[in-house]
mmCIF file of C-alpha atoms in Angstrom:
data_model
loop_
_atom_site.group_PDB
_atom_site.id
_atom_site.type_symbol
_atom_site.label_atom_id
_atom_site.label_comp_id
_atom_site.label_asym_id
_atom_site.label_seq_id
_atom_site.Cartn_x
_atom_site.Cartn_y
_atom_site.Cartn_z
ATOM 1 C CA MET A 8 -120.911 -179.763 212.602
ATOM 2 C CA PHE A 9 -117.829 -178.881 210.577
ATOM 3 C CA SER A 10 -117.239 -179.785 206.938
ATOM 4 C CA VAL A 11 -113.544 -179.659 206.021
ATOM 5 C CA ILE A 12 -113.203 -179.237 202.245
ATOM 6 C CA THR A 13 -109.885 -179.927 200.567
ATOM 7 C CA LEU A 14 -108.655 -180.514 197.034
ATOM 8 C CA SER A 15 -106.200 -183.050 195.670
ATOM 9 C CA TYR A 16 -104.240 -182.891 192.445
ATOM 10 C CA ASN A 17 -101.187 -185.145 192.422
ATOM 11 C CA LYS A 18 -98.535 -184.342 195.100
ATOM 12 C CA LEU A 19 -99.359 -187.686 196.747
ATOM 13 C CA THR A 20 -96.597 -187.561 199.370
ATOM 14 C CA CYS A 21 -97.722 -184.169 200.623
ATOM 15 C CA THR A 22 -101.402 -185.100 200.453
ATOM 16 C CA LYS A 23 -100.803 -188.244 202.533
ATOM 17 C CA ARG A 24 -98.951 -186.375 205.250
ATOM 18 C CA CYS A 25 -101.266 -183.403 205.473
ATOM 19 C CA LEU A 26 -104.701 -184.981 205.157
ATOM 20 C CA SER A 27 -103.731 -187.764 207.556
ATOM 21 C CA ALA A 28 -102.610 -185.164 210.097
ATOM 22 C CA LEU A 29 -105.833 -183.199 209.723
ATOM 23 C CA ILE A 30 -107.708 -186.319 210.836
ATOM 24 C CA THR A 31 -105.355 -187.619 213.530
ATOM 25 C CA ASP A 32 -104.163 -184.344 215.078
ATOM 26 C CA SER A 33 -107.366 -182.286 215.173
ATOM 27 C CA VAL A 34 -109.288 -182.120 218.457
ATOM 28 C CA VAL A 35 -112.899 -181.180 217.787
ATOM 29 C CA ASP A 36 -115.807 -180.827 220.221
ATOM 30 C CA GLU A 37 -118.560 -181.650 217.728
ATOM 31 C CA PRO A 38 -118.915 -183.966 214.726
ATOM 32 C CA TRP A 39 -117.025 -183.188 211.560
ATOM 33 C CA GLU A 40 -116.562 -184.575 208.103
ATOM 34 C CA MET A 41 -113.897 -184.316 205.442
ATOM 35 C CA ILE A 42 -114.726 -183.868 201.765
ATOM 36 C CA VAL A 43 -111.877 -184.363 199.306
ATOM 37 C CA VAL A 44 -112.247 -183.422 195.655
ATOM 38 C CA ASP A 45 -109.621 -185.066 193.466
ATOM 39 C CA ASN A 46 -109.045 -183.129 190.247
ATOM 40 C CA GLY A 47 -108.012 -186.008 188.020
ATOM 41 C CA SER A 48 -104.748 -186.957 189.742
ATOM 42 C CA THR A 49 -102.510 -189.356 187.841
ATOM 43 C CA ASP A 50 -100.155 -190.321 190.680
ATOM 44 C CA GLY A 51 -102.562 -192.405 192.773
ATOM 45 C CA SER A 52 -103.756 -189.538 194.978
ATOM 46 C CA GLY A 53 -107.414 -190.133 194.176
ATOM 47 C CA GLU A 54 -107.137 -193.849 194.862
ATOM 48 C CA TRP A 55 -105.313 -193.269 198.159
ATOM 49 C CA CYS A 56 -107.937 -190.783 199.314
ATOM 50 C CA GLY A 57 -110.717 -193.213 198.410
ATOM 51 C CA THR A 58 -109.185 -196.121 200.317
ATOM 52 C CA ALA A 59 -106.537 -195.380 202.962
ATOM 53 C CA LEU A 60 -107.847 -191.935 203.898
ATOM 54 C CA VAL A 61 -111.424 -193.173 204.125
ATOM 55 C CA ALA A 62 -110.243 -196.024 206.384
ATOM 56 C CA LEU A 63 -108.278 -193.601 208.564
ATOM 57 C CA GLY A 64 -111.391 -191.476 208.900
ATOM 58 C CA VAL A 65 -113.448 -194.501 209.954
ATOM 59 C CA ALA A 66 -110.856 -195.337 212.616
ATOM 60 C CA HIS A 67 -111.125 -191.817 214.051
ATOM 61 C CA GLY A 68 -114.859 -191.309 213.644
ATOM 62 C CA VAL A 69 -114.515 -188.836 210.783
ATOM 63 C CA PRO A 70 -116.597 -189.588 207.654
ATOM 64 C CA VAL A 71 -114.544 -188.979 204.509
ATOM 65 C CA THR A 72 -116.252 -188.357 201.181
ATOM 66 C CA VAL A 73 -114.134 -188.394 198.035
ATOM 67 C CA LEU A 74 -115.415 -186.767 194.849
ATOM 68 C CA HIS A 75 -113.600 -187.388 191.569
ATOM 69 C CA ASN A 76 -113.276 -185.002 188.634
ATOM 70 C CA ALA A 77 -112.064 -186.292 185.275
ATOM 71 C CA GLY A 78 -109.420 -183.571 185.019
ATOM 72 C CA ASN A 79 -107.979 -180.493 186.700
ATOM 73 C CA VAL A 80 -111.164 -178.441 186.501
ATOM 74 C CA GLY A 81 -109.842 -175.732 188.796
ATOM 75 C CA CYS A 82 -110.122 -174.758 192.430
ATOM 76 C CA SER A 83 -113.404 -172.855 192.384
ATOM 77 C CA TYR A 84 -115.434 -175.475 190.515
ATOM 78 C CA ALA A 85 -114.061 -178.273 192.681
ATOM 79 C CA ARG A 86 -114.720 -176.458 195.961
ATOM 80 C CA ASN A 87 -118.217 -175.496 194.849
ATOM 81 C CA ARG A 88 -118.916 -179.148 194.104
ATOM 82 C CA ALA A 89 -117.899 -180.039 197.654
ATOM 83 C CA ILE A 90 -119.969 -177.178 199.093
ATOM 84 C CA ALA A 91 -123.049 -178.633 197.391
ATOM 85 C CA VAL A 92 -122.771 -181.904 199.363
ATOM 86 C CA ALA A 93 -121.380 -180.561 202.649
ATOM 87 C CA LYS A 94 -123.502 -181.254 205.734
ATOM 88 C CA GLY A 95 -121.760 -178.929 208.180
ATOM 89 C CA ASP A 96 -122.941 -175.680 209.711
ATOM 90 C CA TYR A 97 -119.374 -174.448 209.255
ATOM 91 C CA LEU A 98 -117.384 -174.893 206.070
ATOM 92 C CA VAL A 99 -113.635 -175.111 206.542
ATOM 93 C CA PHE A 100 -111.543 -174.697 203.410
ATOM 94 C CA ALA A 101 -108.177 -176.395 203.858
ATOM 95 C CA ASP A 102 -105.402 -176.922 201.336
ATOM 96 C CA ASN A 103 -103.697 -180.290 201.041
ATOM 97 C CA ASP A 104 -100.395 -178.734 202.125
ATOM 98 C CA ILE A 105 -101.271 -177.766 205.712
ATOM 99 C CA VAL A 106 -100.752 -179.615 209.005
ATOM 100 C CA PRO A 107 -102.257 -178.663 212.384
ATOM 101 C CA ARG A 108 -99.979 -177.065 214.942
ATOM 102 C CA THR A 109 -102.862 -176.214 217.290
ATOM 103 C CA ARG A 110 -104.970 -179.305 217.955
ATOM 104 C CA ARG A 111 -108.180 -177.339 218.701
ATOM 105 C CA TRP A 112 -107.910 -175.144 215.638
ATOM 106 C CA MET A 113 -111.460 -175.780 214.402
ATOM 107 C CA PRO A 114 -113.295 -174.918 217.651
ATOM 108 C CA ILE A 115 -111.058 -171.848 218.045
ATOM 109 C CA LEU A 116 -112.045 -170.554 214.607
ATOM 110 C CA ARG A 117 -115.729 -171.230 215.296
ATOM 111 C CA ASP A 118 -115.617 -169.515 218.690
ATOM 112 C CA THR A 119 -113.821 -166.518 217.162
ATOM 113 C CA LEU A 120 -116.907 -165.756 215.101
ATOM 114 C CA ALA A 121 -119.035 -165.756 218.258
ATOM 115 C CA VAL A 122 -117.058 -163.008 220.003
ATOM 116 C CA VAL A 123 -116.383 -160.573 217.146
ATOM 117 C CA PRO A 124 -119.371 -158.427 216.073
ATOM 118 C CA HIS A 125 -120.406 -159.014 212.452
ATOM 119 C CA ALA A 126 -117.696 -161.658 211.975
ATOM 120 C CA GLY A 127 -118.303 -163.806 208.916
ATOM 121 C CA MET A 128 -115.037 -165.667 208.420
ATOM 122 C CA ALA A 129 -111.996 -166.607 210.478
ATOM 123 C CA GLY A 130 -108.434 -167.559 209.571
ATOM 124 C CA VAL A 131 -105.447 -168.989 211.429
ATOM 125 C CA LYS A 132 -101.828 -167.952 211.860
ATOM 126 C CA MET A 133 -99.889 -169.828 209.172
ATOM 127 C CA VAL A 134 -96.308 -170.740 210.046
ATOM 128 C CA TYR A 135 -93.504 -172.445 208.154
ATOM 129 C CA PRO A 136 -92.922 -176.109 209.076
ATOM 130 C CA TRP A 137 -89.283 -175.737 210.127
ATOM 131 C CA ALA A 138 -87.722 -174.381 213.316
ATOM 132 C CA PRO A 139 -88.048 -171.731 214.613
ATOM 133 C CA TYR A 140 -91.381 -171.757 212.696
ATOM 134 C CA PRO A 141 -91.497 -168.206 211.294
ATOM 135 C CA ILE A 142 -94.809 -166.734 210.206
ATOM 136 C CA GLN A 143 -95.981 -167.506 206.672
ATOM 137 C CA CYS A 144 -99.238 -165.518 206.766
ATOM 138 C CA ALA A 145 -101.027 -163.712 209.588
ATOM 139 C CA GLY A 146 -103.935 -162.451 207.572
ATOM 140 C CA VAL A 147 -103.687 -160.422 204.388
ATOM 141 C CA GLY A 148 -103.452 -156.728 203.643
ATOM 142 C CA ILE A 149 -104.369 -155.141 200.306
ATOM 143 C CA SER A 150 -102.729 -151.855 199.316
ATOM 144 C CA GLN A 151 -104.712 -148.994 197.830
ATOM 145 C CA ARG A 152 -103.344 -150.063 194.432
ATOM 146 C CA GLY A 153 -104.579 -153.613 194.943
ATOM 147 C CA HIS A 154 -101.287 -155.294 195.778
ATOM 148 C CA VAL A 155 -101.146 -158.141 198.285
ATOM 149 C CA CYS A 156 -99.256 -158.283 201.584
ATOM 150 C CA PHE A 157 -98.992 -161.506 203.592
ATOM 151 C CA ARG A 158 -98.838 -159.935 207.026
ATOM 152 C CA GLY A 159 -95.899 -161.092 209.138
ATOM 153 C CA ARG A 160 -94.269 -163.154 206.393
ATOM 154 C CA GLY A 161 -90.856 -164.299 207.621
ATOM 155 C CA GLU A 162 -91.232 -162.706 211.059
ATOM 156 C CA PRO A 163 -90.821 -164.657 214.342
ATOM 157 C CA ILE A 164 -93.782 -166.783 215.358
ATOM 158 C CA ASP A 165 -94.147 -164.811 218.606
ATOM 159 C CA ASP A 166 -93.914 -161.338 217.034
ATOM 160 C CA PRO A 167 -96.344 -159.295 219.187
ATOM 161 C CA ARG A 168 -97.636 -157.390 216.147
ATOM 162 C CA PHE A 169 -99.235 -160.614 214.918
ATOM 163 C CA ASN A 170 -100.150 -162.155 218.254
ATOM 164 C CA ARG A 171 -103.464 -160.383 218.701
ATOM 165 C CA GLN A 172 -106.849 -161.215 217.270
ATOM 166 C CA GLU A 173 -108.066 -158.549 214.873
ATOM 167 C CA THR A 174 -110.175 -157.857 211.830
ATOM 168 C CA VAL A 175 -108.167 -157.785 208.612
ATOM 169 C CA GLN A 176 -108.782 -156.855 205.012
ATOM 170 C CA CYS A 177 -108.458 -160.377 203.708
ATOM 171 C CA LEU A 178 -107.723 -164.023 204.518
ATOM 172 C CA ILE A 179 -106.277 -166.894 202.512
ATOM 173 C CA SER A 180 -108.300 -170.053 201.917
ATOM 174 C CA ALA A 181 -105.426 -172.380 202.777
ATOM 175 C CA CYS A 182 -107.269 -172.548 206.108
ATOM 176 C CA LEU A 183 -110.481 -170.539 206.293
ATOM 177 C CA LEU A 184 -113.735 -171.082 208.201
ATOM 178 C CA ILE A 185 -117.027 -169.594 206.953
ATOM 179 C CA PRO A 186 -120.571 -170.411 208.136
ATOM 180 C CA ALA A 187 -122.342 -172.497 205.506
ATOM 181 C CA GLU A 188 -125.344 -170.207 205.662
ATOM 182 C CA LEU A 189 -123.274 -167.268 204.401
ATOM 183 C CA ILE A 190 -121.988 -169.276 201.449
ATOM 184 C CA ARG A 191 -125.504 -170.342 200.533
ATOM 185 C CA ARG A 192 -126.738 -166.764 200.745
ATOM 186 C CA HIS A 193 -123.867 -165.016 198.972
ATOM 187 C CA GLY A 194 -122.441 -167.749 196.762
ATOM 188 C CA GLY A 195 -119.255 -169.780 196.717
ATOM 189 C CA PHE A 196 -116.055 -169.355 194.718
ATOM 190 C CA ASP A 197 -116.237 -167.558 191.377
ATOM 191 C CA GLU A 198 -115.051 -169.776 188.532
ATOM 192 C CA ALA A 199 -113.851 -166.687 186.659
ATOM 193 C CA PHE A 200 -110.667 -167.138 188.710
ATOM 194 C CA HIS A 201 -109.893 -170.479 187.070
ATOM 195 C CA PRO A 202 -107.777 -172.452 187.721
ATOM 196 C CA VAL A 203 -106.632 -170.926 191.036
ATOM 197 C CA GLN A 204 -105.432 -167.705 192.721
ATOM 198 C CA PHE A 205 -107.499 -164.776 194.042
ATOM 199 C CA GLU A 206 -110.752 -166.773 194.167
ATOM 200 C CA ASP A 207 -110.478 -166.690 197.968
ATOM 201 C CA PHE A 208 -109.793 -162.936 198.100
ATOM 202 C CA ASP A 209 -112.778 -162.366 195.838
ATOM 203 C CA LEU A 210 -115.035 -164.365 198.189
ATOM 204 C CA VAL A 211 -113.740 -162.555 201.270
ATOM 205 C CA TYR A 212 -114.355 -159.152 199.705
ATOM 206 C CA ARG A 213 -117.826 -160.213 198.574
ATOM 207 C CA LEU A 214 -118.719 -161.160 202.147
ATOM 208 C CA ARG A 215 -117.112 -158.000 203.496
ATOM 209 C CA GLU A 216 -119.147 -155.890 201.069
ATOM 210 C CA ALA A 217 -122.240 -157.630 202.472
ATOM 211 C CA GLY A 218 -121.283 -156.407 205.961
ATOM 212 C CA TYR A 219 -119.260 -159.273 207.431
ATOM 213 C CA GLU A 220 -115.819 -158.945 209.012
ATOM 214 C CA ALA A 221 -112.774 -161.101 208.244
ATOM 215 C CA VAL A 222 -111.060 -162.072 211.496
ATOM 216 C CA TYR A 223 -107.503 -163.283 211.997
ATOM 217 C CA THR A 224 -106.805 -165.222 215.194
ATOM 218 C CA PRO A 225 -103.300 -166.212 216.338
ATOM 219 C CA ALA A 226 -104.793 -168.636 218.875
ATOM 220 C CA ALA A 227 -105.021 -171.231 216.085
ATOM 221 C CA GLU A 228 -101.782 -172.046 214.265
ATOM 222 C CA MET A 229 -101.267 -174.188 211.186
ATOM 223 C CA TYR A 230 -98.113 -175.357 209.438
ATOM 224 C CA HIS A 231 -98.103 -174.525 205.737
ATOM 225 C CA PHE A 232 -95.875 -176.188 203.148
ATOM 226 C CA GLU A 233 -96.048 -173.044 201.036
ATOM 227 C CA SER A 234 -97.085 -173.376 197.368
ATOM 228 C CA VAL A 235 -96.768 -177.165 197.235
ATOM 229 C CA THR A 236 -100.318 -177.210 195.843
ATOM 230 C CA THR A 237 -99.622 -175.051 192.769
ATOM 231 C CA GLN A 238 -95.866 -174.712 192.243
ATOM 232 C CA GLY A 239 -94.441 -177.309 189.901
ATOM 233 C CA THR A 240 -97.814 -178.294 188.454
ATOM 234 C CA PRO A 241 -97.198 -178.424 184.665
ATOM 235 C CA THR A 242 -100.770 -177.440 183.804
ATOM 236 C CA VAL A 243 -100.726 -174.365 186.063
ATOM 237 C CA HIS A 244 -98.445 -171.533 184.874
ATOM 238 C CA ASN A 245 -98.498 -169.960 188.314
ATOM 239 C CA ALA A 246 -96.855 -166.593 187.587
ATOM 240 C CA ALA A 247 -99.132 -165.866 184.623
ATOM 241 C CA VAL A 248 -102.218 -166.979 186.545
ATOM 242 C CA VAL A 249 -101.330 -164.701 189.470
ATOM 243 C CA VAL A 250 -101.033 -161.694 187.157
ATOM 244 C CA ARG A 251 -104.243 -162.394 185.219
ATOM 245 C CA ASN A 252 -106.410 -163.184 188.232
ATOM 246 C CA GLY A 253 -104.835 -160.387 190.247
ATOM 247 C CA LEU A 254 -105.914 -157.880 187.605
ATOM 248 C CA LEU A 255 -109.452 -159.276 187.694
ATOM 249 C CA PHE A 256 -109.530 -158.967 191.477
ATOM 250 C CA GLN A 257 -108.266 -155.388 191.298
ATOM 251 C CA LYS A 258 -110.839 -154.377 188.692
ATOM 252 C CA ARG A 259 -113.682 -155.925 190.669
ATOM 253 C CA TRP A 260 -112.830 -154.633 194.151
ATOM 254 C CA ARG A 261 -110.952 -151.365 193.549
ATOM 255 C CA HIS A 262 -113.955 -149.419 194.815
ATOM 256 C CA LEU A 263 -113.320 -150.938 198.265
ATOM 257 C CA PHE A 264 -109.571 -151.315 198.741
ATOM 258 C CA GLU A 265 -108.844 -147.828 197.327
ATOM 259 C CA ARG A 266 -110.718 -146.409 200.326
ATOM 260 C CA GLU A 267 -109.105 -148.693 202.914
ATOM 261 C CA ASP A 268 -106.053 -147.999 205.034
ATOM 262 C CA GLY A 269 -104.105 -150.905 203.571
ATOM 263 C CA PRO A 270 -100.359 -151.585 203.712
ATOM 264 C CA SER A 271 -97.827 -149.492 201.844
ATOM 265 C CA GLU A 272 -96.516 -150.594 198.471
ATOM 266 C CA ASP A 273 -93.143 -151.345 200.084
ATOM 267 C CA ALA A 274 -94.826 -153.667 202.568
ATOM 268 C CA CYS A 275 -96.341 -155.587 199.643
ATOM 269 C CA ARG A 276 -92.973 -156.505 198.165
ATOM 270 C CA TRP A 277 -92.780 -160.314 198.299
ATOM 271 C CA ARG A 278 -90.265 -161.279 200.970
ATOM 272 C CA ALA A 279 -88.101 -164.229 200.005
ATOM 273 C CA VAL A 280 -87.958 -166.919 202.679
ATOM 274 C CA GLU A 281 -85.357 -169.664 202.508
ATOM 275 C CA ALA A 282 -87.281 -172.910 202.347
ATOM 276 C CA VAL A 283 -86.533 -176.378 203.647
ATOM 277 C CA ALA A 284 -87.185 -179.283 201.278
ATOM 278 C CA PHE A 285 -90.429 -181.117 201.976
ATOM 279 C CA ASP A 286 -88.665 -184.466 202.380
ATOM 280 C CA ALA A 287 -86.285 -182.962 204.946
ATOM 281 C CA ILE A 288 -89.028 -181.828 207.325
ATOM 282 C CA GLY A 289 -89.389 -184.208 210.255
ATOM 283 C CA GLU A 290 -91.978 -184.519 212.994
ATOM 284 C CA LEU A 291 -93.699 -181.242 213.850
ATOM 285 C CA PRO A 292 -94.619 -180.203 217.389
ATOM 286 C CA LEU A 293 -98.263 -179.784 218.388
ATOM 287 C CA VAL A 294 -99.653 -177.294 220.872
#
């Protein structure tokens, strides 16, 4: 069984589109549930999740549980609350700004773990939701100075460099599958990274230090409305949070990434990608 865990904090239009698509456009070969944690939304997101989304889940045989927090308590605390009630053997962390491109994305991620020795987590190929659907993130590299590289960012979706399954240094939690047993044994998301940013990298490195590989698979693709979750949220000063939590990540895991053959500093320069407005994005093709 899969437990898909996602967070909601305002952004109702995006949440409606993405969480509805996760239910209607996912093809799964075993039972699954969705757990939504609403972090005190004030735009009706929590109410919509508790009514319309629950009803949509019933119609498609997907139980939807909605947990409510009084305020924006942060990503780690909210996800850990969902982990505590999840029933699945596999925990799937999904942001409320992603839409399936590959219908069988969940079984593909699960099966990836079965074929890669010591695999402990699997992530998809993230692509932008506008033609010709360039890559947003094909796994993550960390330089020897601790800087982050979203592999393939802005490159063509069929770039052969990112069309092979491989172990990577890190994965983003916008769409990340981890066996529940590993989370119970090694812990969930560290609330030191409040409110958001780098809590996923910290978890991946903790599992990697315990001997588990992070695997990127291009066989599962997901559309990602990049940064809709955090950008423009008045209570989250995103640039400052990235710097602060990035320094904490570097201090904690320098003993590992300094010894790894990570990307160059030039490769870690953030590549600007011209975006299309959310409201201008029409129907997206499925594969």
